[in-house]
Amino acid sequence: MFKFNIKDQLKRVRRASKRRSIQLIISLSFTVVSIISISFMTLAFYTNYINTAREGAINNNEQIIDQVSWNLNSYLRNMMGISNSMYYNVIKNMDLTSETMTEEMDLLYAANKDNLISIACISEDGALISAAPIATRKAGVDFTDQNWFTDTEEKIENFHFSTPHVQNMFESSNYRYYWVVSLSRSVDLNFMGHQRRGILLVDMNYSAIEQMFSRVNESGDGYVYLMDSNGEIIFHPKQRAIYSGLDTENNIEVAKYSDGSYIESFQGSQQSIIVKTVGYTGWKIVSVVPISELAVDYDQLRLYMLIIITVTLFLIVFGNIFISKIVTDPIRRLEDSLSFIEDGHFDAEKIYIGGSHEIRHLGRAIKSLVVQMRNLMDERVSEQKDKRKSELNALQAQINPHFLYNTLDSVVWMIEAEKYPEAISMITSLASLFRISLSKGNNIITIRDEITHAKNYLDIQKVRYKNKFEANIDVEDSILDCATIKLIIQPLIENAINHAVVELDDEGVIDIKGYEKDGDIYIEVKDNGMGIPPETLKNLLVKKTESKGKGSGIGLWNINQRIKLYFKEEYGLTIESELDEGTTAIIHLPKIKYVDYKKGAENEK
Amino acid sequence: MRNKKLLIGFFASLLILIAIEFLIYLNYGKLKNDILNISFIVTGDNLDTWENMIKGAESCALDKDCLVTFVNSTDESGANGQIELIKRQLSDSANYIVLCGTHYDEVDKFILDNKLRDKVYYLKNDVEYDLGVELGKYLLNNSNLNKAIMISSKTDENIINARKGIVDVLVEGGVSVQAIEFSINEDARKQRLKNIISNNDYDAIISMDEGALNSIVSNQESFLDSTHIYAVDNRPEAVYYLDSDVLTALAYRDDYSIGYIAVQEILTNKSFDELSKKVPLLYVVDKDLMYLDEYQKILFPFAK
């Protein structure tokens, strides 16, 4: 079960974004490019598809309008045919006084009563000549006041189509009223051999037009309506609401359009308008489809596309993150290795070698560099050590000329005083001193030899200082065969003599002790001198202090440095002192048998 | 390990995303198909009287994912009949009810008790009163009447309100107004009418409902020439009587507009008064006006 800590993840992302990590750059760039590409492609295809679909829908509507126009034209032609038939076959050939006219009119009406409400022939002065089905004019109705009458009288050469109105001209026994469209024309009447003018009126049943358009409006989106050339509505699916002021239509504006398709804005929404003029009447058939409805079938397509895009983008984003992670992980691990090196850990085994060929090559190169650096550093350290050893050894190798001069002087004095045994002893001690000083060039000798060297020195100095001091040497046998650096005890004795016991009024004491403790070797040189002031004490081991005129000239610092150089930092020389009490110099050495040292096993301890 | 976490996280997120989008896709179809059901409860023995209102309501519901249903409660069933219909319509998944009936107080109590105020709308109740007021004004402005009688064959809230409107105007105009109610019996009704006319010399007889008008028309030969007949009536027959000079004027309620606005009120959440501000709902028409463009479109429905 893995634990998903959102805070940690967010921190990681924030850190990565601040550092502008290579993974972030890669995944972000690829994601942005992918999103832009997909969006562009989708938009292009979608727009093209929608536009094509929209155009298809508009073309479809245009075809419907054409069909409606054809149907309406057909109907109007039929009505005009009835009017022509009545005029040319009946009225023109008959006298007004003839009863045949009424019979013919009745026949014609009966044959077309589905589409007609009435046919009537009216004289120019408004008298009803003949009518079917009802030939009785309603009381109080004056034909000459009717619009169809006045329009026909104005332009006698044309057919006239009125706007829809309720027919109220003839008596009726029931309370049914019909909406009609009146087709009127001027006709020549024969009245007893004289030509008179009259009007032939054919009242078309408006419901025929209404049914024609209602059928179209039942299917599809939007609606179709019919208006005259002035914009007055002849049929509209919502005409009743429009007349009552409950709804509005842009008919007055659309009446100004010529035939064709348009996109207009009405009441805040876009709609597609197709206009077609009906030839005979100048009426206009108008199709209105809200743009939103043209694409309503595509809402689900849009949703589907949106889902696909979302999932695709999700896959792309994740894919980018995952792939960039795989690509950049080795780089990051290599970077971590470099950080490790920066912190001073020159461990070549910790360098990451992995990933692509190039990254592996980089890793191997870095590893090789690290190894070389490591070797170089070790060589440098070793060189520095050797150099320091050489310097210290060279220093050590110097013998204070004053000591030699005074000692030889003492020997000359003894010989002159014929104290030959004392002279021989001093020369012997001196020879032994030099021998151990040289030690065949070895810097490491046994403690035994070092103690012998110290004894020789003490013997010489006792004679010189006329036994002004007493020296005691107490060294454990167990450490005598252990290794030490040469010429470390004698300088301490020299200091004790020169700086401590010489100044005393009483006999000075110098105790030299050597013992083993906690696995290491300690050699103490203790005197009962005046002690060393603290401010002097703290600087004794800090810098080289040359002895002025006395002693062998090897400073305490030199002894300390040599011990540390040959052995470890934890070993060396310490000085303890109490004023008026005395001073103790303590040498701390590792316990290494001289033979082991010579074998070289403990050289690096 | 980290890659494994990433993979698991990816698949889990992908599954969740697909599930959410699948739900949206399903519900989208469902949302698109939700249709609003509005039921009109009217009073009367048949729905022919409400034909104009039905057309108006259907016209408004057209293209708006809205279905309009008209059901009638008979006069005899009274308030209980309307209440039963309300219950039935709501259980038949009607989203809203529009009441066009009578027995306002009793039905209103039921609605309040059952917390149906947000689902039940009343069709504007003071239309009848306004109609009466308009007719009263017409009478005062177009005739020199001193005495008028209002005749009805039934009593319901609509008739009471219309009567009140007429009375309020005519009384203020100094006209004496009487109201009578006919009995059910046709012969008794005829006799009563004869008595009224012969004994009281009314200038105006105002028919308040179809029953009264039918009786008046069938006895019109009894009337004096100076007696004018007026009617408050929405039927095509009343229009015919007007056209036939039986009626001098007709007070007509535009049921089409009322039905249209009633549906619009529910769809737009605006009040009836706000929506009907610029739409006339009442007309008082005489023979001279009835064939004018604006009136004939209201009085004569487009018959199929």
PDB file of N, CA, C and O in Angstrom, chain B residues 175-223:
ATOM      1  N   VAL B 175     -76.949  54.966 -13.356  1.00  0.00           N
ATOM      2  CA  VAL B 175     -77.840  54.025 -14.051  1.00  0.00           C
ATOM      3  C   VAL B 175     -78.345  53.009 -13.029  1.00  0.00           C
ATOM      4  O   VAL B 175     -77.578  52.512 -12.209  1.00  0.00           O
ATOM      5  N   SER B 176     -79.603  52.690 -13.150  1.00  0.00           N
ATOM      6  CA  SER B 176     -80.192  51.691 -12.258  1.00  0.00           C
ATOM      7  C   SER B 176     -79.915  50.300 -12.823  1.00  0.00           C
ATOM      8  O   SER B 176     -80.164  50.039 -14.013  1.00  0.00           O
ATOM      9  N   VAL B 177     -79.384  49.443 -12.008  1.00  0.00           N
ATOM     10  CA  VAL B 177     -78.985  48.118 -12.489  1.00  0.00           C
ATOM     11  C   VAL B 177     -79.627  47.047 -11.628  1.00  0.00           C
ATOM     12  O   VAL B 177     -79.632  47.143 -10.408  1.00  0.00           O
ATOM     13  N   GLN B 178     -80.152  46.048 -12.307  1.00  0.00           N
ATOM     14  CA  GLN B 178     -80.731  44.919 -11.585  1.00  0.00           C
ATOM     15  C   GLN B 178     -80.076  43.646 -12.083  1.00  0.00           C
ATOM     16  O   GLN B 178     -79.687  43.552 -13.263  1.00  0.00           O
ATOM     17  N   ALA B 179     -79.981  42.692 -11.210  1.00  0.00           N
ATOM     18  CA  ALA B 179     -79.392  41.407 -11.600  1.00  0.00           C
ATOM     19  C   ALA B 179     -80.355  40.299 -11.245  1.00  0.00           C
ATOM     20  O   ALA B 179     -80.894  40.265 -10.138  1.00  0.00           O
ATOM     21  N   ILE B 180     -80.607  39.404 -12.214  1.00  0.00           N
ATOM     22  CA  ILE B 180     -81.446  38.238 -11.914  1.00  0.00           C
ATOM     23  C   ILE B 180     -80.770  37.000 -12.440  1.00  0.00           C
ATOM     24  O   ILE B 180     -79.928  37.050 -13.341  1.00  0.00           O
ATOM     25  N   GLU B 181     -81.220  35.900 -11.827  1.00  0.00           N
ATOM     26  CA  GLU B 181     -80.669  34.608 -12.260  1.00  0.00           C
ATOM     27  C   GLU B 181     -81.819  33.732 -12.737  1.00  0.00           C
ATOM     28  O   GLU B 181     -82.827  33.585 -12.051  1.00  0.00           O
ATOM     29  N   PHE B 182     -81.627  33.164 -13.889  1.00  0.00           N
ATOM     30  CA  PHE B 182     -82.669  32.304 -14.445  1.00  0.00           C
ATOM     31  C   PHE B 182     -82.670  30.955 -13.756  1.00  0.00           C
ATOM     32  O   PHE B 182     -81.649  30.489 -13.247  1.00  0.00           O
ATOM     33  N   SER B 183     -83.781  30.348 -13.841  1.00  0.00           N
ATOM     34  CA  SER B 183     -83.835  28.975 -13.348  1.00  0.00           C
ATOM     35  C   SER B 183     -83.384  28.032 -14.456  1.00  0.00           C
ATOM     36  O   SER B 183     -83.155  28.453 -15.587  1.00  0.00           O
ATOM     37  N   ILE B 184     -83.269  26.777 -14.110  1.00  0.00           N
ATOM     38  CA  ILE B 184     -82.799  25.801 -15.084  1.00  0.00           C
ATOM     39  C   ILE B 184     -83.888  25.512 -16.122  1.00  0.00           C
ATOM     40  O   ILE B 184     -83.614  25.336 -17.300  1.00  0.00           O
ATOM     41  N   ASN B 185     -85.064  25.530 -15.673  1.00  0.00           N
ATOM     42  CA  ASN B 185     -86.187  25.156 -16.532  1.00  0.00           C
ATOM     43  C   ASN B 185     -86.351  26.158 -17.669  1.00  0.00           C
ATOM     44  O   ASN B 185     -86.452  27.367 -17.455  1.00  0.00           O
ATOM     45  N   GLU B 186     -86.452  25.667 -18.881  1.00  0.00           N
ATOM     46  CA  GLU B 186     -86.471  26.521 -20.068  1.00  0.00           C
ATOM     47  C   GLU B 186     -87.764  27.329 -20.134  1.00  0.00           C
ATOM     48  O   GLU B 186     -87.740  28.533 -20.432  1.00  0.00           O
ATOM     49  N   ASP B 187     -88.852  26.702 -19.869  1.00  0.00           N
ATOM     50  CA  ASP B 187     -90.157  27.393 -19.952  1.00  0.00           C
ATOM     51  C   ASP B 187     -90.244  28.482 -18.896  1.00  0.00           C
ATOM     52  O   ASP B 187     -90.715  29.596 -19.178  1.00  0.00           O
ATOM     53  N   ALA B 188     -89.820  28.147 -17.732  1.00  0.00           N
ATOM     54  CA  ALA B 188     -89.848  29.125 -16.644  1.00  0.00           C
ATOM     55  C   ALA B 188     -88.958  30.316 -16.990  1.00  0.00           C
ATOM     56  O   ALA B 188     -89.288  31.479 -16.722  1.00  0.00           O
ATOM     57  N   ARG B 189     -87.877  29.977 -17.617  1.00  0.00           N
ATOM     58  CA  ARG B 189     -86.938  31.017 -18.009  1.00  0.00           C
ATOM     59  C   ARG B 189     -87.591  31.930 -19.031  1.00  0.00           C
ATOM     60  O   ARG B 189     -87.494  33.162 -18.951  1.00  0.00           O
ATOM     61  N   LYS B 190     -88.255  31.343 -19.967  1.00  0.00           N
ATOM     62  CA  LYS B 190     -88.912  32.101 -21.051  1.00  0.00           C
ATOM     63  C   LYS B 190     -89.965  33.023 -20.476  1.00  0.00           C
ATOM     64  O   LYS B 190     -90.057  34.199 -20.833  1.00  0.00           O
ATOM     65  N   GLN B 191     -90.744  32.492 -19.574  1.00  0.00           N
ATOM     66  CA  GLN B 191     -91.822  33.278 -18.990  1.00  0.00           C
ATOM     67  C   GLN B 191     -91.270  34.436 -18.187  1.00  0.00           C
ATOM     68  O   GLN B 191     -91.770  35.559 -18.272  1.00  0.00           O
ATOM     69  N   ARG B 192     -90.247  34.134 -17.476  1.00  0.00           N
ATOM     70  CA  ARG B 192     -89.649  35.174 -16.625  1.00  0.00           C
ATOM     71  C   ARG B 192     -89.119  36.309 -17.487  1.00  0.00           C
ATOM     72  O   ARG B 192     -89.241  37.485 -17.159  1.00  0.00           O
ATOM     73  N   LEU B 193     -88.507  35.893 -18.554  1.00  0.00           N
ATOM     74  CA  LEU B 193     -87.920  36.898 -19.445  1.00  0.00           C
ATOM     75  C   LEU B 193     -89.021  37.805 -19.995  1.00  0.00           C
ATOM     76  O   LEU B 193     -88.876  39.037 -20.058  1.00  0.00           O
ATOM     77  N   LYS B 194     -90.119  37.202 -20.368  1.00  0.00           N
ATOM     78  CA  LYS B 194     -91.243  37.974 -20.896  1.00  0.00           C
ATOM     79  C   LYS B 194     -91.720  38.976 -19.859  1.00  0.00           C
ATOM     80  O   LYS B 194     -91.975  40.145 -20.172  1.00  0.00           O
ATOM     81  N   ASN B 195     -91.813  38.525 -18.664  1.00  0.00           N
ATOM     82  CA  ASN B 195     -92.277  39.398 -17.572  1.00  0.00           C
ATOM     83  C   ASN B 195     -91.317  40.555 -17.373  1.00  0.00           C
ATOM     84  O   ASN B 195     -91.737  41.704 -17.185  1.00  0.00           O
ATOM     85  N   ILE B 196     -90.066  40.235 -17.425  1.00  0.00           N
ATOM     86  CA  ILE B 196     -89.052  41.265 -17.190  1.00  0.00           C
ATOM     87  C   ILE B 196     -89.203  42.359 -18.235  1.00  0.00           C
ATOM     88  O   ILE B 196     -89.241  43.549 -17.942  1.00  0.00           O
ATOM     89  N   ILE B 197     -89.259  41.900 -19.442  1.00  0.00           N
ATOM     90  CA  ILE B 197     -89.258  42.867 -20.546  1.00  0.00           C
ATOM     91  C   ILE B 197     -90.536  43.706 -20.509  1.00  0.00           C
ATOM     92  O   ILE B 197     -90.494  44.931 -20.660  1.00  0.00           O
ATOM     93  N   SER B 198     -91.647  43.052 -20.309  1.00  0.00           N
ATOM     94  CA  SER B 198     -92.926  43.789 -20.421  1.00  0.00           C
ATOM     95  C   SER B 198     -93.136  44.707 -19.227  1.00  0.00           C
ATOM     96  O   SER B 198     -93.748  45.767 -19.355  1.00  0.00           O
ATOM     97  N   ASN B 199     -92.650  44.337 -18.108  1.00  0.00           N
ATOM     98  CA  ASN B 199     -92.956  45.108 -16.899  1.00  0.00           C
ATOM     99  C   ASN B 199     -91.956  46.237 -16.616  1.00  0.00           C
ATOM    100  O   ASN B 199     -92.286  47.179 -15.924  1.00  0.00           O
ATOM    101  N   ASN B 200     -90.816  46.134 -17.073  1.00  0.00           N
ATOM    102  CA  ASN B 200     -89.804  47.034 -16.529  1.00  0.00           C
ATOM    103  C   ASN B 200     -89.133  47.971 -17.511  1.00  0.00           C
ATOM    104  O   ASN B 200     -88.397  48.846 -17.104  1.00  0.00           O
ATOM    105  N   ASP B 201     -89.321  47.775 -18.732  1.00  0.00           N
ATOM    106  CA  ASP B 201     -88.851  48.753 -19.710  1.00  0.00           C
ATOM    107  C   ASP B 201     -87.351  49.062 -19.567  1.00  0.00           C
ATOM    108  O   ASP B 201     -86.947  50.205 -19.343  1.00  0.00           O
ATOM    109  N   TYR B 202     -86.537  48.041 -19.729  1.00  0.00           N
ATOM    110  CA  TYR B 202     -85.100  48.228 -19.596  1.00  0.00           C
ATOM    111  C   TYR B 202     -84.502  48.770 -20.892  1.00  0.00           C
ATOM    112  O   TYR B 202     -84.924  48.409 -21.981  1.00  0.00           O
ATOM    113  N   ASP B 203     -83.509  49.649 -20.729  1.00  0.00           N
ATOM    114  CA  ASP B 203     -82.779  50.139 -21.905  1.00  0.00           C
ATOM    115  C   ASP B 203     -81.756  49.106 -22.382  1.00  0.00           C
ATOM    116  O   ASP B 203     -81.469  49.040 -23.590  1.00  0.00           O
ATOM    117  N   ALA B 204     -81.242  48.380 -21.451  1.00  0.00           N
ATOM    118  CA  ALA B 204     -80.174  47.430 -21.818  1.00  0.00           C
ATOM    119  C   ALA B 204     -80.351  46.120 -21.083  1.00  0.00           C
ATOM    120  O   ALA B 204     -80.637  46.117 -19.879  1.00  0.00           O
ATOM    121  N   ILE B 205     -80.254  45.064 -21.830  1.00  0.00           N
ATOM    122  CA  ILE B 205     -80.253  43.724 -21.220  1.00  0.00           C
ATOM    123  C   ILE B 205     -78.844  43.173 -21.424  1.00  0.00           C
ATOM    124  O   ILE B 205     -78.344  43.141 -22.557  1.00  0.00           O
ATOM    125  N   ILE B 206     -78.284  42.783 -20.322  1.00  0.00           N
ATOM    126  CA  ILE B 206     -76.902  42.309 -20.402  1.00  0.00           C
ATOM    127  C   ILE B 206     -76.888  40.821 -20.073  1.00  0.00           C
ATOM    128  O   ILE B 206     -77.252  40.420 -18.966  1.00  0.00           O
ATOM    129  N   SER B 207     -76.487  40.041 -21.044  1.00  0.00           N
ATOM    130  CA  SER B 207     -76.375  38.600 -20.813  1.00  0.00           C
ATOM    131  C   SER B 207     -75.015  38.296 -20.222  1.00  0.00           C
ATOM    132  O   SER B 207     -73.985  38.737 -20.730  1.00  0.00           O
ATOM    133  N   MET B 208     -75.001  37.541 -19.113  1.00  0.00           N
ATOM    134  CA  MET B 208     -73.746  37.279 -18.402  1.00  0.00           C
ATOM    135  C   MET B 208     -73.149  35.917 -18.734  1.00  0.00           C
ATOM    136  O   MET B 208     -72.001  35.650 -18.366  1.00  0.00           O
ATOM    137  N   ASP B 209     -73.914  35.039 -19.350  1.00  0.00           N
ATOM    138  CA  ASP B 209     -73.359  33.729 -19.696  1.00  0.00           C
ATOM    139  C   ASP B 209     -74.080  33.159 -20.904  1.00  0.00           C
ATOM    140  O   ASP B 209     -75.049  33.750 -21.401  1.00  0.00           O
ATOM    141  N   GLU B 210     -73.611  32.004 -21.385  1.00  0.00           N
ATOM    142  CA  GLU B 210     -74.146  31.450 -22.626  1.00  0.00           C
ATOM    143  C   GLU B 210     -75.598  31.024 -22.482  1.00  0.00           C
ATOM    144  O   GLU B 210     -76.404  31.208 -23.396  1.00  0.00           O
ATOM    145  N   GLY B 211     -75.928  30.473 -21.302  1.00  0.00           N
ATOM    146  CA  GLY B 211     -77.309  30.041 -21.095  1.00  0.00           C
ATOM    147  C   GLY B 211     -78.271  31.217 -21.196  1.00  0.00           C
ATOM    148  O   GLY B 211     -79.322  31.143 -21.856  1.00  0.00           O
ATOM    149  N   ALA B 212     -77.889  32.312 -20.567  1.00  0.00           N
ATOM    150  CA  ALA B 212     -78.728  33.508 -20.582  1.00  0.00           C
ATOM    151  C   ALA B 212     -78.854  34.050 -21.997  1.00  0.00           C
ATOM    152  O   ALA B 212     -79.954  34.412 -22.446  1.00  0.00           O
ATOM    153  N   LEU B 213     -77.761  34.080 -22.696  1.00  0.00           N
ATOM    154  CA  LEU B 213     -77.776  34.630 -24.069  1.00  0.00           C
ATOM    155  C   LEU B 213     -78.651  33.789 -24.980  1.00  0.00           C
ATOM    156  O   LEU B 213     -79.417  34.325 -25.807  1.00  0.00           O
ATOM    157  N   ASN B 214     -78.522  32.467 -24.841  1.00  0.00           N
ATOM    158  CA  ASN B 214     -79.348  31.578 -25.683  1.00  0.00           C
ATOM    159  C   ASN B 214     -80.832  31.847 -25.439  1.00  0.00           C
ATOM    160  O   ASN B 214     -81.634  31.918 -26.393  1.00  0.00           O
ATOM    161  N   SER B 215     -81.181  32.019 -24.178  1.00  0.00           N
ATOM    162  CA  SER B 215     -82.605  32.281 -23.859  1.00  0.00           C
ATOM    163  C   SER B 215     -83.026  33.636 -24.398  1.00  0.00           C
ATOM    164  O   SER B 215     -84.131  33.785 -24.946  1.00  0.00           O
ATOM    165  N   ILE B 216     -82.157  34.612 -24.247  1.00  0.00           N
ATOM    166  CA  ILE B 216     -82.495  35.960 -24.703  1.00  0.00           C
ATOM    167  C   ILE B 216     -82.696  35.957 -26.212  1.00  0.00           C
ATOM    168  O   ILE B 216     -83.649  36.536 -26.744  1.00  0.00           O
ATOM    169  N   VAL B 217     -81.774  35.307 -26.890  1.00  0.00           N
ATOM    170  CA  VAL B 217     -81.837  35.280 -28.362  1.00  0.00           C
ATOM    171  C   VAL B 217     -83.091  34.570 -28.829  1.00  0.00           C
ATOM    172  O   VAL B 217     -83.754  35.015 -29.788  1.00  0.00           O
ATOM    173  N   SER B 218     -83.420  33.499 -28.155  1.00  0.00           N
ATOM    174  CA  SER B 218     -84.611  32.748 -28.603  1.00  0.00           C
ATOM    175  C   SER B 218     -85.893  33.510 -28.297  1.00  0.00           C
ATOM    176  O   SER B 218     -86.956  33.164 -28.809  1.00  0.00           O
ATOM    177  N   ASN B 219     -85.807  34.561 -27.486  1.00  0.00           N
ATOM    178  CA  ASN B 219     -86.993  35.340 -27.178  1.00  0.00           C
ATOM    179  C   ASN B 219     -86.861  36.788 -27.598  1.00  0.00           C
ATOM    180  O   ASN B 219     -87.541  37.660 -27.085  1.00  0.00           O
ATOM    181  N   GLN B 220     -86.030  37.010 -28.542  1.00  0.00           N
ATOM    182  CA  GLN B 220     -85.725  38.401 -28.885  1.00  0.00           C
ATOM    183  C   GLN B 220     -86.916  39.131 -29.484  1.00  0.00           C
ATOM    184  O   GLN B 220     -86.980  40.365 -29.471  1.00  0.00           O
ATOM    185  N   GLU B 221     -87.858  38.381 -30.032  1.00  0.00           N
ATOM    186  CA  GLU B 221     -89.022  39.053 -30.624  1.00  0.00           C
ATOM    187  C   GLU B 221     -89.837  39.767 -29.562  1.00  0.00           C
ATOM    188  O   GLU B 221     -90.618  40.675 -29.850  1.00  0.00           O
ATOM    189  N   SER B 222     -89.590  39.370 -28.303  1.00  0.00           N
ATOM    190  CA  SER B 222     -90.354  40.002 -27.209  1.00  0.00           C
ATOM    191  C   SER B 222     -89.820  41.390 -26.876  1.00  0.00           C
ATOM    192  O   SER B 222     -90.476  42.172 -26.185  1.00  0.00           O
ATOM    193  N   PHE B 223     -88.636  41.658 -27.341  1.00  0.00           N
ATOM    194  CA  PHE B 223     -88.014  42.893 -26.892  1.00  0.00           C
ATOM    195  C   PHE B 223     -88.502  44.080 -27.688  1.00  0.00           C
ATOM    196  O   PHE B 223     -88.830  43.984 -28.872  1.00  0.00           O
TER     197      PHE B 223
END
